[in-house]
Amino acid sequence: SNLATPLVNDSSGITPKRSIGYMSSLKSASDVRSLAFSGDICLEDLHFSYPLRPDMEILKGLDLKLKCGTVTALVGPSGAGKSTVVQLLARFYEPTSGRITVAGEDLRSFDKSEWARVVSIVNQEPVLFSVSVGENIAYGLPDEYVSKEDVIKAAKAANVHDFIISLPQGYDTLVGERGGLLSGGQRQRVAIARALLKNAPILILDEATSALDTVSERLVQDALNVLMKGRTTLVIAHRLSTVQNANQIALCSDGKISELGTHLELLEKNGQYASLVGTQRLAFE
Ligand code: ADP
Ligand code: MG
């Protein structure tokens, strides 16, 4: 592969411009898309320290395989490194050592903006903009790709359409500064509708529900189930229901994956996961 091309030519002593060698090895947009749709994601021996705390190692040789089209729940105590894993997967930071591969290809051979197109991130505190609710759902997508029908379809699938049409101006209703006119559960469902419309093959979820009432939680949970279907999903899971239904559960503790398996397998093991389930505290954010 191009990645193996040496950046420094030893015999001549000439150092080629790094950017040229690097850029020429980047995968095309369509390659990134098809690899993301068809390949497993492997986190291989990840070590990581935040740039401002180089002395403090957060990830200490973390290995985890996300099988294409399946759901992996990441659970574990506060400070274990769960959100850090998400930051590396989203490429907000590069690992100190180790690598992330998609269908065997190093993530560093993908253009960052192409990678951003194939990954959807839904956080506990979704960012909404002070435009209409319809524009919020279509946010970041090129106009020519998004019809009003598609926006409505996504909103219906995200369980937020009925709420939107009850608003004074329907889809044209302004959501206020940072979406402040909506409740937490409504904001989350708008963010889920946005992710459905984006239709990225890879999904990263941080699902906290502490702020939601029971009705909202049910609506959000159902919407998330629709969103996860068929996507390679990593969910920082707080709810036992999500964890139980995941294809695999990874317990993150002290910068490594210390237990891996299905809900029943890990209960049988009677280790740290079983005791987290016992206390109903699967993740702390
Ligand atoms: P979790 O999500 O499992 O609670 P995090 O990945 O958020 O854990 O944090 C792991 C460790 O990394 C914690 O000790 C936290 O203080 C530290 N940390 C998180 N973000 C930063 C940052 N931007 N700079 C330095 N340290 C950080
Ligand atoms: Mg966290």
mmCIF file of C-alpha atoms and ligand atoms in Angstrom:
data_model
loop_
_atom_site.group_PDB
_atom_site.id
_atom_site.type_symbol
_atom_site.label_atom_id
_atom_site.label_comp_id
_atom_site.label_asym_id
_atom_site.label_seq_id
_atom_site.Cartn_x
_atom_site.Cartn_y
_atom_site.Cartn_z
ATOM 1 C CA SER A 1 0.000 0.000 0.000
ATOM 2 C CA ASN A 2 0.987 3.630 -0.379
ATOM 3 C CA LEU A 3 1.291 3.873 3.366
ATOM 4 C CA ALA A 4 4.417 1.749 3.222
ATOM 5 C CA THR A 5 6.174 4.270 0.977
ATOM 6 C CA PRO A 6 9.035 5.711 3.008
ATOM 7 C CA LEU A 7 8.661 9.432 3.655
ATOM 8 C CA VAL A 8 12.420 9.931 3.853
ATOM 9 C CA ASN A 9 14.746 8.938 1.024
ATOM 10 C CA ASP A 10 17.872 7.838 2.900
ATOM 11 C CA SER A 11 20.270 7.573 -0.017
ATOM 12 C CA SER A 12 19.804 11.115 -1.309
ATOM 13 C CA GLY A 13 19.341 12.717 2.063
ATOM 14 C CA ILE A 14 16.394 14.594 0.556
ATOM 15 C CA THR A 15 13.312 14.768 2.700
ATOM 16 C CA PRO A 16 10.215 14.907 0.546
ATOM 17 C CA LYS A 17 7.448 17.235 1.696
ATOM 18 C CA ARG A 18 5.452 15.163 4.134
ATOM 19 C CA SER A 19 2.125 16.559 3.006
ATOM 20 C CA ILE A 20 2.604 15.296 -0.544
ATOM 21 C CA GLY A 21 3.419 11.745 0.494
ATOM 22 C CA TYR A 22 0.570 11.730 2.982
ATOM 23 C CA MET A 23 -2.085 13.293 0.747
ATOM 24 C CA SER A 24 -1.362 10.958 -2.129
ATOM 25 C CA SER A 25 -2.079 7.997 0.130
ATOM 26 C CA LEU A 26 -5.508 9.187 1.240
ATOM 27 C CA LYS A 27 -8.476 7.073 0.252
ATOM 28 C CA SER A 28 -11.118 8.518 -2.026
ATOM 29 C CA ALA A 29 -14.520 9.519 -0.681
ATOM 30 C CA SER A 30 -16.217 6.507 -2.253
ATOM 31 C CA ASP A 31 -13.580 4.140 -0.822
ATOM 32 C CA VAL A 32 -14.088 5.570 2.666
ATOM 33 C CA ARG A 33 -17.838 5.148 2.296
ATOM 34 C CA SER A 34 -17.770 1.588 1.037
ATOM 35 C CA LEU A 35 -15.182 0.506 3.621
ATOM 36 C CA ALA A 36 -17.255 2.066 6.396
ATOM 37 C CA PHE A 37 -20.377 0.302 5.151
ATOM 38 C CA SER A 38 -18.812 -3.118 4.800
ATOM 39 C CA GLY A 39 -15.911 -3.416 7.226
ATOM 40 C CA ASP A 40 -15.345 -4.121 10.905
ATOM 41 C CA ILE A 41 -13.710 -1.395 12.991
ATOM 42 C CA CYS A 42 -10.745 -2.532 15.064
ATOM 43 C CA LEU A 43 -9.237 -0.572 17.912
ATOM 44 C CA GLU A 44 -5.797 -2.121 18.238
ATOM 45 C CA ASP A 45 -3.611 -1.700 21.295
ATOM 46 C CA LEU A 46 -4.614 1.927 21.741
ATOM 47 C CA HIS A 47 -2.517 4.017 24.066
ATOM 48 C CA PHE A 48 -3.444 7.609 24.655
ATOM 49 C CA SER A 49 -2.595 10.631 26.765
ATOM 50 C CA TYR A 50 -4.260 14.012 26.308
ATOM 51 C CA PRO A 51 -1.803 16.577 24.907
ATOM 52 C CA LEU A 52 -2.083 18.734 28.034
ATOM 53 C CA ARG A 53 -1.402 15.760 30.343
ATOM 54 C CA PRO A 54 1.285 13.736 28.546
ATOM 55 C CA ASP A 55 2.381 12.133 31.817
ATOM 56 C CA MET A 56 -1.052 10.665 32.494
ATOM 57 C CA GLU A 57 -1.871 7.661 30.324
ATOM 58 C CA ILE A 58 -5.639 7.335 29.862
ATOM 59 C CA LEU A 59 -5.829 4.391 27.448
ATOM 60 C CA LYS A 60 -3.388 1.626 28.269
ATOM 61 C CA GLY A 61 -3.483 -0.875 25.431
ATOM 62 C CA LEU A 62 -7.174 -0.969 24.600
ATOM 63 C CA ASP A 63 -8.340 -3.586 22.094
ATOM 64 C CA LEU A 64 -11.883 -3.749 20.781
ATOM 65 C CA LYS A 65 -13.521 -4.951 17.577
ATOM 66 C CA LEU A 66 -16.783 -3.382 16.421
ATOM 67 C CA LYS A 67 -18.355 -5.837 14.034
ATOM 68 C CA CYS A 68 -19.917 -4.261 10.997
ATOM 69 C CA GLY A 69 -23.620 -3.603 11.434
ATOM 70 C CA THR A 70 -23.735 -4.635 15.085
ATOM 71 C CA VAL A 71 -24.110 -2.838 18.411
ATOM 72 C CA THR A 72 -21.343 -2.719 20.997
ATOM 73 C CA ALA A 73 -22.231 -1.310 24.400
ATOM 74 C CA LEU A 74 -19.368 0.314 26.280
ATOM 75 C CA VAL A 75 -19.918 0.402 30.020
ATOM 76 C CA GLY A 76 -17.736 1.081 33.014
ATOM 77 C CA PRO A 77 -16.948 3.342 35.915
ATOM 78 C CA SER A 78 -16.436 7.077 35.649
ATOM 79 C CA GLY A 79 -12.999 8.081 34.416
ATOM 80 C CA ALA A 80 -12.301 4.671 32.870
ATOM 81 C CA GLY A 81 -11.778 6.182 29.392
ATOM 82 C CA LYS A 82 -15.106 5.573 27.621
ATOM 83 C CA SER A 83 -15.515 9.107 26.291
ATOM 84 C CA THR A 84 -11.851 9.116 25.328
ATOM 85 C CA VAL A 85 -12.469 6.074 23.100
ATOM 86 C CA VAL A 86 -15.250 8.074 21.412
ATOM 87 C CA GLN A 87 -12.899 11.043 20.901
ATOM 88 C CA LEU A 88 -10.360 8.816 19.148
ATOM 89 C CA LEU A 89 -12.990 7.078 17.040
ATOM 90 C CA ALA A 90 -14.326 10.476 15.968
ATOM 91 C CA ARG A 91 -10.706 11.536 15.273
ATOM 92 C CA PHE A 92 -10.807 14.566 17.532
ATOM 93 C CA TYR A 93 -7.459 13.194 18.753
ATOM 94 C CA GLU A 94 -4.932 10.706 17.367
ATOM 95 C CA PRO A 95 -3.803 7.752 19.499
ATOM 96 C CA THR A 96 -0.332 8.049 21.038
ATOM 97 C CA SER A 97 0.309 4.533 19.776
ATOM 98 C CA GLY A 98 -1.698 1.662 18.386
ATOM 99 C CA ARG A 99 -4.197 2.204 15.622
ATOM 100 C CA ILE A 100 -7.796 2.133 14.506
ATOM 101 C CA THR A 101 -8.597 0.252 11.316
ATOM 102 C CA VAL A 102 -11.693 -0.002 9.159
ATOM 103 C CA ALA A 103 -11.834 -3.099 6.966
ATOM 104 C CA GLY A 104 -8.130 -3.428 7.772
ATOM 105 C CA GLU A 105 -7.260 0.084 6.564
ATOM 106 C CA ASP A 106 -5.649 2.521 8.972
ATOM 107 C CA LEU A 107 -8.003 5.377 9.800
ATOM 108 C CA ARG A 108 -5.135 7.775 9.133
ATOM 109 C CA SER A 109 -5.395 6.929 5.434
ATOM 110 C CA PHE A 110 -8.884 8.473 5.404
ATOM 111 C CA ASP A 111 -9.419 12.170 4.892
ATOM 112 C CA LYS A 112 -10.843 13.603 8.119
ATOM 113 C CA SER A 113 -13.781 15.290 6.448
ATOM 114 C CA GLU A 114 -14.671 12.072 4.581
ATOM 115 C CA TRP A 115 -14.540 10.221 7.881
ATOM 116 C CA ALA A 116 -16.877 12.817 9.426
ATOM 117 C CA ARG A 117 -19.395 12.056 6.675
ATOM 118 C CA VAL A 118 -19.609 8.365 7.539
ATOM 119 C CA VAL A 119 -19.896 8.811 11.308
ATOM 120 C CA SER A 120 -22.902 10.142 13.216
ATOM 121 C CA ILE A 121 -22.492 11.141 16.828
ATOM 122 C CA VAL A 122 -25.519 11.610 19.065
ATOM 123 C CA ASN A 123 -24.663 13.025 22.466
ATOM 124 C CA GLN A 124 -26.607 13.444 25.648
ATOM 125 C CA GLU A 125 -26.538 17.203 25.047
ATOM 126 C CA PRO A 126 -27.200 17.546 21.303
ATOM 127 C CA VAL A 127 -26.248 20.838 19.701
ATOM 128 C CA LEU A 128 -29.214 22.611 18.126
ATOM 129 C CA PHE A 129 -28.988 25.894 16.263
ATOM 130 C CA SER A 130 -31.317 28.879 16.508
ATOM 131 C CA VAL A 131 -33.028 28.137 13.200
ATOM 132 C CA SER A 132 -36.281 26.272 12.519
ATOM 133 C CA VAL A 133 -36.814 22.725 13.732
ATOM 134 C CA GLY A 134 -36.908 21.489 10.123
ATOM 135 C CA GLU A 135 -33.609 23.209 9.331
ATOM 136 C CA ASN A 136 -32.137 21.660 12.469
ATOM 137 C CA ILE A 137 -32.975 18.175 11.197
ATOM 138 C CA ALA A 138 -31.369 18.907 7.827
ATOM 139 C CA TYR A 139 -28.437 20.735 9.394
ATOM 140 C CA GLY A 140 -25.059 20.105 7.771
ATOM 141 C CA LEU A 141 -26.486 18.267 4.779
ATOM 142 C CA PRO A 142 -26.283 19.816 1.328
ATOM 143 C CA ASP A 143 -29.638 21.368 0.300
ATOM 144 C CA GLU A 144 -29.798 19.483 -2.988
ATOM 145 C CA TYR A 145 -29.888 16.139 -1.168
ATOM 146 C CA VAL A 146 -32.607 16.956 1.317
ATOM 147 C CA SER A 147 -36.264 17.180 0.411
ATOM 148 C CA LYS A 148 -38.990 18.237 2.796
ATOM 149 C CA GLU A 149 -40.426 14.727 2.502
ATOM 150 C CA ASP A 150 -37.139 13.222 3.680
ATOM 151 C CA VAL A 151 -37.057 15.549 6.691
ATOM 152 C CA ILE A 152 -40.590 14.496 7.635
ATOM 153 C CA LYS A 153 -39.777 10.828 7.123
ATOM 154 C CA ALA A 154 -36.757 11.130 9.450
ATOM 155 C CA ALA A 155 -38.826 13.020 12.034
ATOM 156 C CA LYS A 156 -41.509 10.335 11.977
ATOM 157 C CA ALA A 157 -38.936 7.579 12.436
ATOM 158 C CA ALA A 158 -37.401 9.553 15.315
ATOM 159 C CA ASN A 159 -40.767 9.900 17.077
ATOM 160 C CA VAL A 160 -40.714 13.681 16.882
ATOM 161 C CA HIS A 161 -43.066 14.416 13.950
ATOM 162 C CA ASP A 162 -46.264 14.570 16.034
ATOM 163 C CA PHE A 163 -44.635 16.997 18.414
ATOM 164 C CA ILE A 164 -43.365 19.177 15.541
ATOM 165 C CA ILE A 165 -46.728 19.470 13.814
ATOM 166 C CA SER A 166 -48.278 20.523 17.128
ATOM 167 C CA LEU A 167 -45.987 23.589 17.159
ATOM 168 C CA PRO A 168 -47.433 26.950 16.006
ATOM 169 C CA GLN A 169 -45.478 27.002 12.726
ATOM 170 C CA GLY A 170 -44.869 23.268 12.405
ATOM 171 C CA TYR A 171 -41.495 22.503 10.817
ATOM 172 C CA ASP A 172 -40.835 26.248 10.394
ATOM 173 C CA THR A 173 -41.019 26.923 14.136
ATOM 174 C CA LEU A 174 -37.837 28.449 15.517
ATOM 175 C CA VAL A 175 -36.299 26.390 18.326
ATOM 176 C CA GLY A 176 -34.686 29.320 20.132
ATOM 177 C CA GLU A 177 -31.111 29.855 21.243
ATOM 178 C CA ARG A 178 -29.459 26.377 21.439
ATOM 179 C CA GLY A 179 -32.879 24.782 21.017
ATOM 180 C CA GLY A 180 -33.943 26.175 24.382
ATOM 181 C CA LEU A 181 -37.653 26.133 23.510
ATOM 182 C CA LEU A 182 -37.560 22.324 23.345
ATOM 183 C CA SER A 183 -37.305 19.875 26.230
ATOM 184 C CA GLY A 184 -34.276 17.615 26.588
ATOM 185 C CA GLY A 185 -36.138 14.648 25.122
ATOM 186 C CA GLN A 186 -37.407 16.699 22.163
ATOM 187 C CA ARG A 187 -33.893 17.984 21.437
ATOM 188 C CA GLN A 188 -32.551 14.435 21.521
ATOM 189 C CA ARG A 189 -35.204 13.213 19.087
ATOM 190 C CA VAL A 190 -34.430 16.103 16.722
ATOM 191 C CA ALA A 191 -30.763 15.045 16.899
ATOM 192 C CA ILE A 192 -31.769 11.432 16.185
ATOM 193 C CA ALA A 193 -33.841 12.578 13.185
ATOM 194 C CA ARG A 194 -30.775 14.485 11.942
ATOM 195 C CA ALA A 195 -28.658 11.340 12.256
ATOM 196 C CA LEU A 196 -31.305 9.263 10.430
ATOM 197 C CA LEU A 197 -31.300 11.774 7.592
ATOM 198 C CA LYS A 198 -27.497 11.761 7.441
ATOM 199 C CA ASN A 199 -27.721 7.966 7.160
ATOM 200 C CA ALA A 200 -24.084 7.341 8.100
ATOM 201 C CA PRO A 201 -22.990 3.695 8.450
ATOM 202 C CA ILE A 202 -21.201 4.294 11.759
ATOM 203 C CA LEU A 203 -22.987 5.529 14.834
ATOM 204 C CA ILE A 204 -21.622 6.696 18.161
ATOM 205 C CA LEU A 205 -24.109 7.233 20.954
ATOM 206 C CA ASP A 206 -23.863 8.598 24.410
ATOM 207 C CA GLU A 207 -27.272 7.753 25.671
ATOM 208 C CA ALA A 208 -27.758 9.263 29.153
ATOM 209 C CA THR A 209 -31.400 9.605 30.125
ATOM 210 C CA SER A 210 -31.194 11.076 33.597
ATOM 211 C CA ALA A 211 -32.834 14.308 32.423
ATOM 212 C CA LEU A 212 -35.745 12.598 30.672
ATOM 213 C CA ASP A 213 -39.181 11.784 32.048
ATOM 214 C CA THR A 214 -40.565 8.288 31.465
ATOM 215 C CA VAL A 215 -42.595 9.168 28.352
ATOM 216 C CA SER A 216 -39.641 10.969 26.770
ATOM 217 C CA GLU A 217 -37.322 8.120 27.653
ATOM 218 C CA ARG A 218 -39.588 5.599 25.924
ATOM 219 C CA LEU A 219 -39.824 7.808 22.803
ATOM 220 C CA VAL A 220 -36.061 8.393 22.739
ATOM 221 C CA GLN A 221 -35.318 4.706 23.290
ATOM 222 C CA ASP A 222 -37.623 3.652 20.439
ATOM 223 C CA ALA A 223 -36.059 6.280 18.169
ATOM 224 C CA LEU A 224 -32.563 5.085 19.064
ATOM 225 C CA ASN A 225 -33.512 1.497 18.270
ATOM 226 C CA VAL A 226 -34.576 2.581 14.773
ATOM 227 C CA LEU A 227 -31.371 4.586 14.346
ATOM 228 C CA MET A 228 -29.043 1.760 15.436
ATOM 229 C CA LYS A 229 -30.536 -0.808 13.097
ATOM 230 C CA GLY A 230 -27.933 -2.088 10.635
ATOM 231 C CA ARG A 231 -25.275 0.442 11.639
ATOM 232 C CA THR A 232 -21.937 -0.260 13.259
ATOM 233 C CA THR A 233 -22.770 1.236 16.624
ATOM 234 C CA LEU A 234 -20.750 2.048 19.715
ATOM 235 C CA VAL A 235 -22.990 3.150 22.540
ATOM 236 C CA ILE A 236 -21.861 4.402 25.911
ATOM 237 C CA ALA A 237 -24.760 2.692 27.571
ATOM 238 C CA HIS A 238 -26.439 3.780 30.744
ATOM 239 C CA ARG A 239 -29.641 1.810 30.425
ATOM 240 C CA LEU A 240 -29.771 -1.858 31.169
ATOM 241 C CA SER A 241 -32.248 -2.349 28.285
ATOM 242 C CA THR A 242 -29.719 -1.055 25.710
ATOM 243 C CA VAL A 243 -26.948 -3.116 27.231
ATOM 244 C CA GLN A 244 -28.984 -6.312 27.299
ATOM 245 C CA ASN A 245 -29.898 -5.940 23.637
ATOM 246 C CA ALA A 246 -26.371 -5.123 22.427
ATOM 247 C CA ASN A 247 -24.576 -7.747 20.370
ATOM 248 C CA GLN A 248 -21.600 -7.435 22.699
ATOM 249 C CA ILE A 249 -20.771 -5.584 25.883
ATOM 250 C CA ALA A 250 -17.304 -4.214 26.561
ATOM 251 C CA LEU A 251 -16.427 -3.241 30.091
ATOM 252 C CA CYS A 252 -13.903 -0.420 30.127
ATOM 253 C CA SER A 253 -11.861 -0.126 33.262
ATOM 254 C CA ASP A 254 -8.606 1.751 33.774
ATOM 255 C CA GLY A 255 -7.985 2.354 30.075
ATOM 256 C CA LYS A 256 -8.515 -1.223 28.891
ATOM 257 C CA ILE A 257 -11.320 -3.597 28.053
ATOM 258 C CA SER A 258 -11.432 -5.887 31.046
ATOM 259 C CA GLU A 259 -14.532 -7.940 30.211
ATOM 260 C CA LEU A 260 -16.157 -8.683 26.864
ATOM 261 C CA GLY A 261 -19.214 -10.738 26.025
ATOM 262 C CA THR A 262 -22.986 -10.805 25.918
ATOM 263 C CA HIS A 263 -25.108 -9.841 28.889
ATOM 264 C CA LEU A 264 -25.625 -13.465 29.902
ATOM 265 C CA GLU A 265 -21.969 -14.392 29.420
ATOM 266 C CA LEU A 266 -20.824 -11.527 31.596
ATOM 267 C CA LEU A 267 -23.419 -12.210 34.288
ATOM 268 C CA GLU A 268 -22.209 -15.795 34.396
ATOM 269 C CA LYS A 269 -18.659 -14.574 34.813
ATOM 270 C CA ASN A 270 -19.832 -12.804 37.954
ATOM 271 C CA GLY A 271 -17.141 -10.142 37.715
ATOM 272 C CA GLN A 272 -17.196 -6.354 37.520
ATOM 273 C CA TYR A 273 -20.019 -6.221 34.959
ATOM 274 C CA ALA A 274 -22.261 -8.374 37.132
ATOM 275 C CA SER A 275 -21.666 -6.082 40.067
ATOM 276 C CA LEU A 276 -22.416 -2.964 37.961
ATOM 277 C CA VAL A 277 -25.704 -4.548 36.908
ATOM 278 C CA GLY A 278 -26.403 -5.292 40.543
ATOM 279 C CA THR A 279 -26.066 -1.621 41.408
ATOM 280 C CA GLN A 280 -27.803 -0.510 38.143
ATOM 281 C CA ARG A 281 -24.931 1.905 37.523
ATOM 282 C CA LEU A 282 -23.635 0.861 34.130
ATOM 283 C CA ALA A 283 -21.905 4.109 33.254
ATOM 284 C CA PHE A 284 -21.378 7.432 34.949
ATOM 285 C CA GLU A 285 -21.077 10.561 32.865
HETATM 286 P P1 ADP B 1 -15.303 8.147 31.144
HETATM 287 O O1 ADP B 1 -16.018 8.637 29.939
HETATM 288 O O2 ADP B 1 -15.154 6.659 31.180
HETATM 289 O O3 ADP B 1 -15.906 8.654 32.411
HETATM 290 P P2 ADP B 1 -13.157 9.826 30.183
HETATM 291 O O4 ADP B 1 -12.663 9.204 28.927
HETATM 292 O O5 ADP B 1 -14.051 11.001 30.071
HETATM 293 O O6 ADP B 1 -13.804 8.701 31.117
HETATM 294 O O7 ADP B 1 -11.928 10.272 31.070
HETATM 295 C C1 ADP B 1 -10.826 9.420 31.341
HETATM 296 C C2 ADP B 1 -9.759 10.240 32.048
HETATM 297 O O8 ADP B 1 -9.283 11.234 31.129
HETATM 298 C C3 ADP B 1 -10.252 10.988 33.272
HETATM 299 O O9 ADP B 1 -9.261 10.887 34.251
HETATM 300 C C4 ADP B 1 -10.395 12.404 32.794
HETATM 301 O O10 ADP B 1 -10.156 13.310 33.833
HETATM 302 C C5 ADP B 1 -9.312 12.511 31.735
HETATM 303 N N1 ADP B 1 -9.650 13.508 30.696
HETATM 304 C C6 ADP B 1 -10.788 13.562 29.968
HETATM 305 N N2 ADP B 1 -10.744 14.570 29.074
HETATM 306 C C7 ADP B 1 -9.542 15.181 29.236
HETATM 307 C C8 ADP B 1 -8.883 16.289 28.597
HETATM 308 N N3 ADP B 1 -9.455 16.971 27.589
HETATM 309 N N4 ADP B 1 -7.634 16.616 29.029
HETATM 310 C C9 ADP B 1 -7.037 15.921 30.024
HETATM 311 N N5 ADP B 1 -7.599 14.868 30.666
HETATM 312 C C10 ADP B 1 -8.832 14.495 30.285
HETATM 313 MG MG MG B 2 -17.558 9.966 29.687
#
